[in-house]
Coordinates of C-alpha atoms in Angstrom, one line a residue:
Chain A
X24 CA 14.2 -92.1 4.6
X25 CA 11.8 -89.6 3.1
X26 CA 10.0 -90.5 -0.1
X27 CA 7.3 -89.2 -2.4
X28 CA 5.2 -91.3 -4.7
X29 CA 3.0 -89.9 -7.4
X30 CA 0.9 -91.4 -10.1
X31 CA 2.7 -92.3 -13.3
X32 CA 1.8 -90.5 -16.4
X33 CA 1.1 -89.5 -18.9
X34 CA -2.3 -88.1 -18.0
X35 CA -4.1 -87.1 -21.1
X36 CA -7.2 -84.9 -20.7
X37 CA -9.4 -82.8 -22.9
X38 CA -9.6 -79.1 -22.3
X39 CA -12.0 -78.2 -19.4
X40 CA -11.7 -81.6 -17.8
X41 CA -11.2 -82.1 -14.1
X42 CA -7.6 -83.0 -13.1
X43 CA -6.4 -85.1 -10.1
X44 CA -2.8 -86.1 -9.7
X45 CA -2.2 -88.3 -6.7
X46 CA 0.7 -87.8 -4.3
X47 CA 1.5 -89.7 -1.1
X48 CA 4.6 -89.3 1.1
X49 CA 6.6 -90.9 3.8
X50 CA 8.6 -88.7 6.2
X51 CA 9.7 -88.4 9.7
X52 CA 8.3 -85.5 11.6
X53 CA 6.1 -82.9 9.9
X54 CA 7.3 -82.0 6.5
X55 CA 6.3 -79.1 4.3
X56 CA 4.7 -80.2 1.0
X57 CA 5.0 -78.7 -2.5
X58 CA 3.9 -79.0 -6.1
X59 CA 6.3 -77.9 -8.7
X60 CA 5.6 -77.6 -12.4
X61 CA 8.0 -77.9 -15.3
X62 CA 7.0 -76.6 -18.7
X63 CA 8.7 -77.9 -21.7
X64 CA 12.4 -76.8 -21.9
X65 CA 12.3 -74.9 -18.7
X66 CA 13.3 -75.3 -15.0
X67 CA 10.9 -76.1 -12.3
X68 CA 8.6 -73.5 -10.8
X69 CA 6.8 -73.6 -7.5
X70 CA 3.1 -74.0 -8.1
X71 CA 1.8 -74.2 -4.5
X72 CA 2.7 -75.3 -1.0
X73 CA 1.4 -76.3 2.4
X74 CA 3.4 -76.3 5.6
X75 CA 1.1 -78.0 8.1
X76 CA -1.7 -80.5 8.3
X77 CA -5.1 -79.4 6.8
X78 CA -3.5 -76.4 5.0
X79 CA -4.7 -75.9 1.5
X80 CA -2.3 -74.5 -1.1
X81 CA -3.7 -72.9 -4.2
X82 CA -2.5 -71.1 -7.3
X83 CA -3.6 -70.6 -10.9
X84 CA -6.8 -72.7 -10.2
X85 CA -4.8 -75.6 -8.8
X86 CA -5.3 -76.8 -5.2
X87 CA -3.9 -79.4 -2.9
X88 CA -4.7 -80.1 0.7
X89 CA -2.2 -81.5 3.2
X90 CA -3.8 -84.6 4.6
X91 CA -1.7 -86.0 7.5
X92 CA -4.0 -88.9 8.2
X93 CA -3.6 -90.3 4.7
X94 CA -0.1 -88.8 4.1
X95 CA -1.3 -87.3 0.9
X96 CA -1.2 -84.1 -1.1
X97 CA -3.2 -84.6 -4.2
X98 CA -3.2 -81.9 -6.9
X99 CA -6.6 -80.9 -8.4
X100 CA -7.9 -78.4 -10.9
X101 CA -11.5 -78.0 -11.9
X102 CA -11.0 -77.1 -15.6
X103 CA -7.6 -77.7 -17.3
X104 CA -6.4 -75.7 -20.2
X105 CA -4.0 -76.6 -23.0
X106 CA -1.4 -74.3 -21.4
X107 CA -1.4 -76.5 -18.3
X108 CA 0.4 -79.2 -20.3
X109 CA 3.6 -79.8 -18.3
X110 CA 5.3 -82.2 -15.9
X111 CA 4.1 -81.9 -12.3
X112 CA 6.3 -82.8 -9.4
X113 CA 5.2 -83.4 -5.8
X114 CA 7.9 -82.8 -3.2
X115 CA 8.5 -82.6 0.5
X116 CA 10.9 -80.7 2.7
X117 CA 11.7 -82.2 6.0
X118 CA 13.4 -80.3 8.8
X119 CA 16.8 -81.3 7.6
X120 CA 20.1 -79.6 7.1
X121 CA 20.3 -77.8 3.7
X122 CA 16.6 -77.5 3.2
X123 CA 16.7 -80.3 0.6
X124 CA 13.6 -81.3 -1.4
X125 CA 12.7 -84.9 -2.0
X126 CA 10.8 -85.2 -5.3
X127 CA 8.3 -87.7 -6.6
X128 CA 8.9 -89.1 -10.1
X129 CA 6.9 -86.5 -11.9
X130 CA 3.6 -86.8 -13.8
X131 CA 3.3 -85.6 -17.3
X132 CA 0.0 -83.9 -18.1
X133 CA -1.1 -83.5 -21.7
X134 CA -4.2 -81.4 -22.4
X135 CA -5.8 -81.6 -25.8
X136 CA -8.0 -78.9 -27.3
Chain B
X21 CA 16.4 -60.1 -15.0
X22 CA 17.0 -63.8 -14.7
X23 CA 16.9 -64.9 -11.1
X24 CA 18.9 -68.2 -11.4
X25 CA 21.0 -68.6 -14.5
X26 CA 23.1 -71.4 -15.8
X27 CA 25.7 -71.7 -18.5
X28 CA 26.0 -73.4 -20.8
X29 CA 22.5 -74.5 -21.8
X30 CA 23.8 -77.4 -23.8
X31 CA 27.0 -79.3 -23.4
X32 CA 28.2 -82.1 -25.6
X33 CA 31.4 -83.8 -24.7
X34 CA 33.3 -87.1 -24.9
X35 CA 33.8 -89.7 -22.2
X36 CA 36.8 -89.0 -20.0
X37 CA 36.7 -85.3 -20.4
X38 CA 36.4 -82.8 -17.5
X39 CA 33.7 -80.1 -17.7
X40 CA 32.1 -77.4 -15.6
X41 CA 28.7 -75.9 -15.4
X42 CA 28.2 -72.5 -13.9
X43 CA 25.3 -71.2 -11.9
X44 CA 24.5 -67.7 -10.6
X45 CA 21.6 -66.3 -8.6
X46 CA 20.8 -62.7 -8.1
X47 CA 18.2 -63.2 -5.5
X48 CA 20.4 -62.8 -2.5
X49 CA 19.7 -66.3 -1.3
X50 CA 21.9 -68.1 1.2
X51 CA 21.4 -71.7 -0.1
X52 CA 22.1 -73.2 -3.5
X53 CA 21.6 -76.7 -4.9
X54 CA 22.5 -78.9 -7.8
X55 CA 20.0 -81.5 -9.1
X56 CA 20.2 -84.2 -11.7
X57 CA 17.2 -85.0 -13.9
X58 CA 17.5 -88.2 -15.9
X59 CA 15.8 -89.1 -19.2
X60 CA 12.7 -90.3 -17.3
X61 CA 12.3 -86.9 -15.6
X62 CA 13.3 -88.3 -12.2
X63 CA 14.9 -85.5 -10.2
X64 CA 17.5 -86.1 -7.6
X65 CA 19.3 -83.8 -5.3
X66 CA 23.1 -83.8 -5.6
X67 CA 24.4 -81.1 -3.4
X68 CA 23.2 -78.3 -1.1
X69 CA 25.5 -75.4 -0.2
X70 CA 24.5 -73.1 2.6
X71 CA 26.9 -70.2 2.9
X72 CA 30.2 -71.9 3.5
X73 CA 28.7 -75.3 4.4
X74 CA 28.6 -77.9 1.8
X75 CA 26.2 -80.8 2.3
X76 CA 27.2 -83.7 0.1
X77 CA 24.7 -86.3 -1.0
X78 CA 26.5 -89.6 -0.4
X79 CA 25.2 -91.2 -3.5
X80 CA 27.1 -88.7 -5.7
X81 CA 30.4 -90.0 -7.1
X82 CA 33.4 -88.0 -6.0
X83 CA 34.0 -87.1 -9.7
X84 CA 31.4 -84.4 -9.1
X85 CA 32.7 -81.4 -7.1
X86 CA 30.7 -78.2 -6.4
X87 CA 32.7 -75.0 -6.0
X88 CA 31.3 -71.8 -4.6
X89 CA 33.5 -68.7 -5.0
X90 CA 30.8 -66.6 -3.3
X91 CA 27.3 -66.8 -2.1
X92 CA 25.8 -66.0 -5.5
X93 CA 27.6 -68.7 -7.4
X94 CA 27.7 -72.5 -7.2
X95 CA 29.6 -74.2 -10.0
X96 CA 29.6 -77.9 -10.7
X97 CA 32.8 -79.5 -11.9
X98 CA 32.7 -83.1 -13.3
X99 CA 35.9 -85.1 -13.8
X100 CA 36.3 -88.1 -16.1
X101 CA 32.8 -87.9 -17.6
X102 CA 30.9 -91.1 -18.2
X103 CA 28.0 -92.0 -20.4
X104 CA 25.7 -92.3 -17.4
X105 CA 26.4 -88.6 -16.5
X106 CA 24.2 -87.6 -19.5
X107 CA 21.2 -85.8 -18.0
X108 CA 19.8 -82.3 -17.4
X109 CA 21.4 -80.6 -14.4
X110 CA 19.5 -78.0 -12.6
X111 CA 20.8 -75.3 -10.2
X112 CA 18.4 -73.9 -7.6
X113 CA 18.5 -71.5 -4.7
X114 CA 16.4 -70.8 -1.7
X115 CA 16.2 -67.9 0.8
X116 CA 16.2 -70.1 3.9
X117 CA 18.0 -73.0 5.2
X118 CA 15.0 -74.0 7.3
X119 CA 11.8 -75.6 6.4
X120 CA 10.3 -73.3 3.8
X121 CA 11.4 -75.6 1.0
X122 CA 10.7 -73.0 -1.7
X123 CA 13.4 -73.2 -4.3
X124 CA 14.0 -71.2 -7.5
X125 CA 15.3 -73.2 -10.4
X126 CA 17.5 -72.3 -13.2
X127 CA 16.7 -73.3 -16.8
X128 CA 18.9 -76.4 -16.8
X129 CA 22.0 -77.6 -18.6
X130 CA 21.6 -80.6 -20.9
X131 CA 24.8 -82.6 -20.7
X132 CA 25.4 -85.2 -23.4
X133 CA 28.4 -87.5 -23.0
X134 CA 29.3 -89.5 -26.1

């Protein structure tokens, strides 16, 4: 079955540091890939997505590139802010009934001033 | 206006009780979902409901039953609550039943079973 693996947290960085959160996946076919973010006490929000190989998703300074050859979709940001502190989820959607998402375990990011 | 809303936000109840969580979306989406998030933040799909078609996740106990009175609502009823049901439950919706995968989440309902 489909699965998503992402690095365990927490990831603790100082403000303006470079961020990488690794994500790899296993899926049949050609899934779409996503990063969702969950701020404290809130539901998940879509951060960015990529629907085919070599696509780059970007939003709010975050980027991730769909790498079919390495089955990866790593999240990066050049300069994090305290307000980026949240839990980040990598996810995939296969061409299945119901459009269900398979999530990774989440990575907590803590950014210190 | 809130796109996906859930009630209640917090729910504390005793083992063996029956409870419901309500979800409403005003986005005109065709598909709605229920997810369970455990204490370690692991998020797992429970159900997907596309128009009148319910897709049941086979790992979900039959004590959990989704009910959809119309396209904008998907409620979750839980019978005979157990300690292990304690979690945050998220409702979500999406505009497509295809591959877009983009889902809009509600704020969550924190269920505590004592």
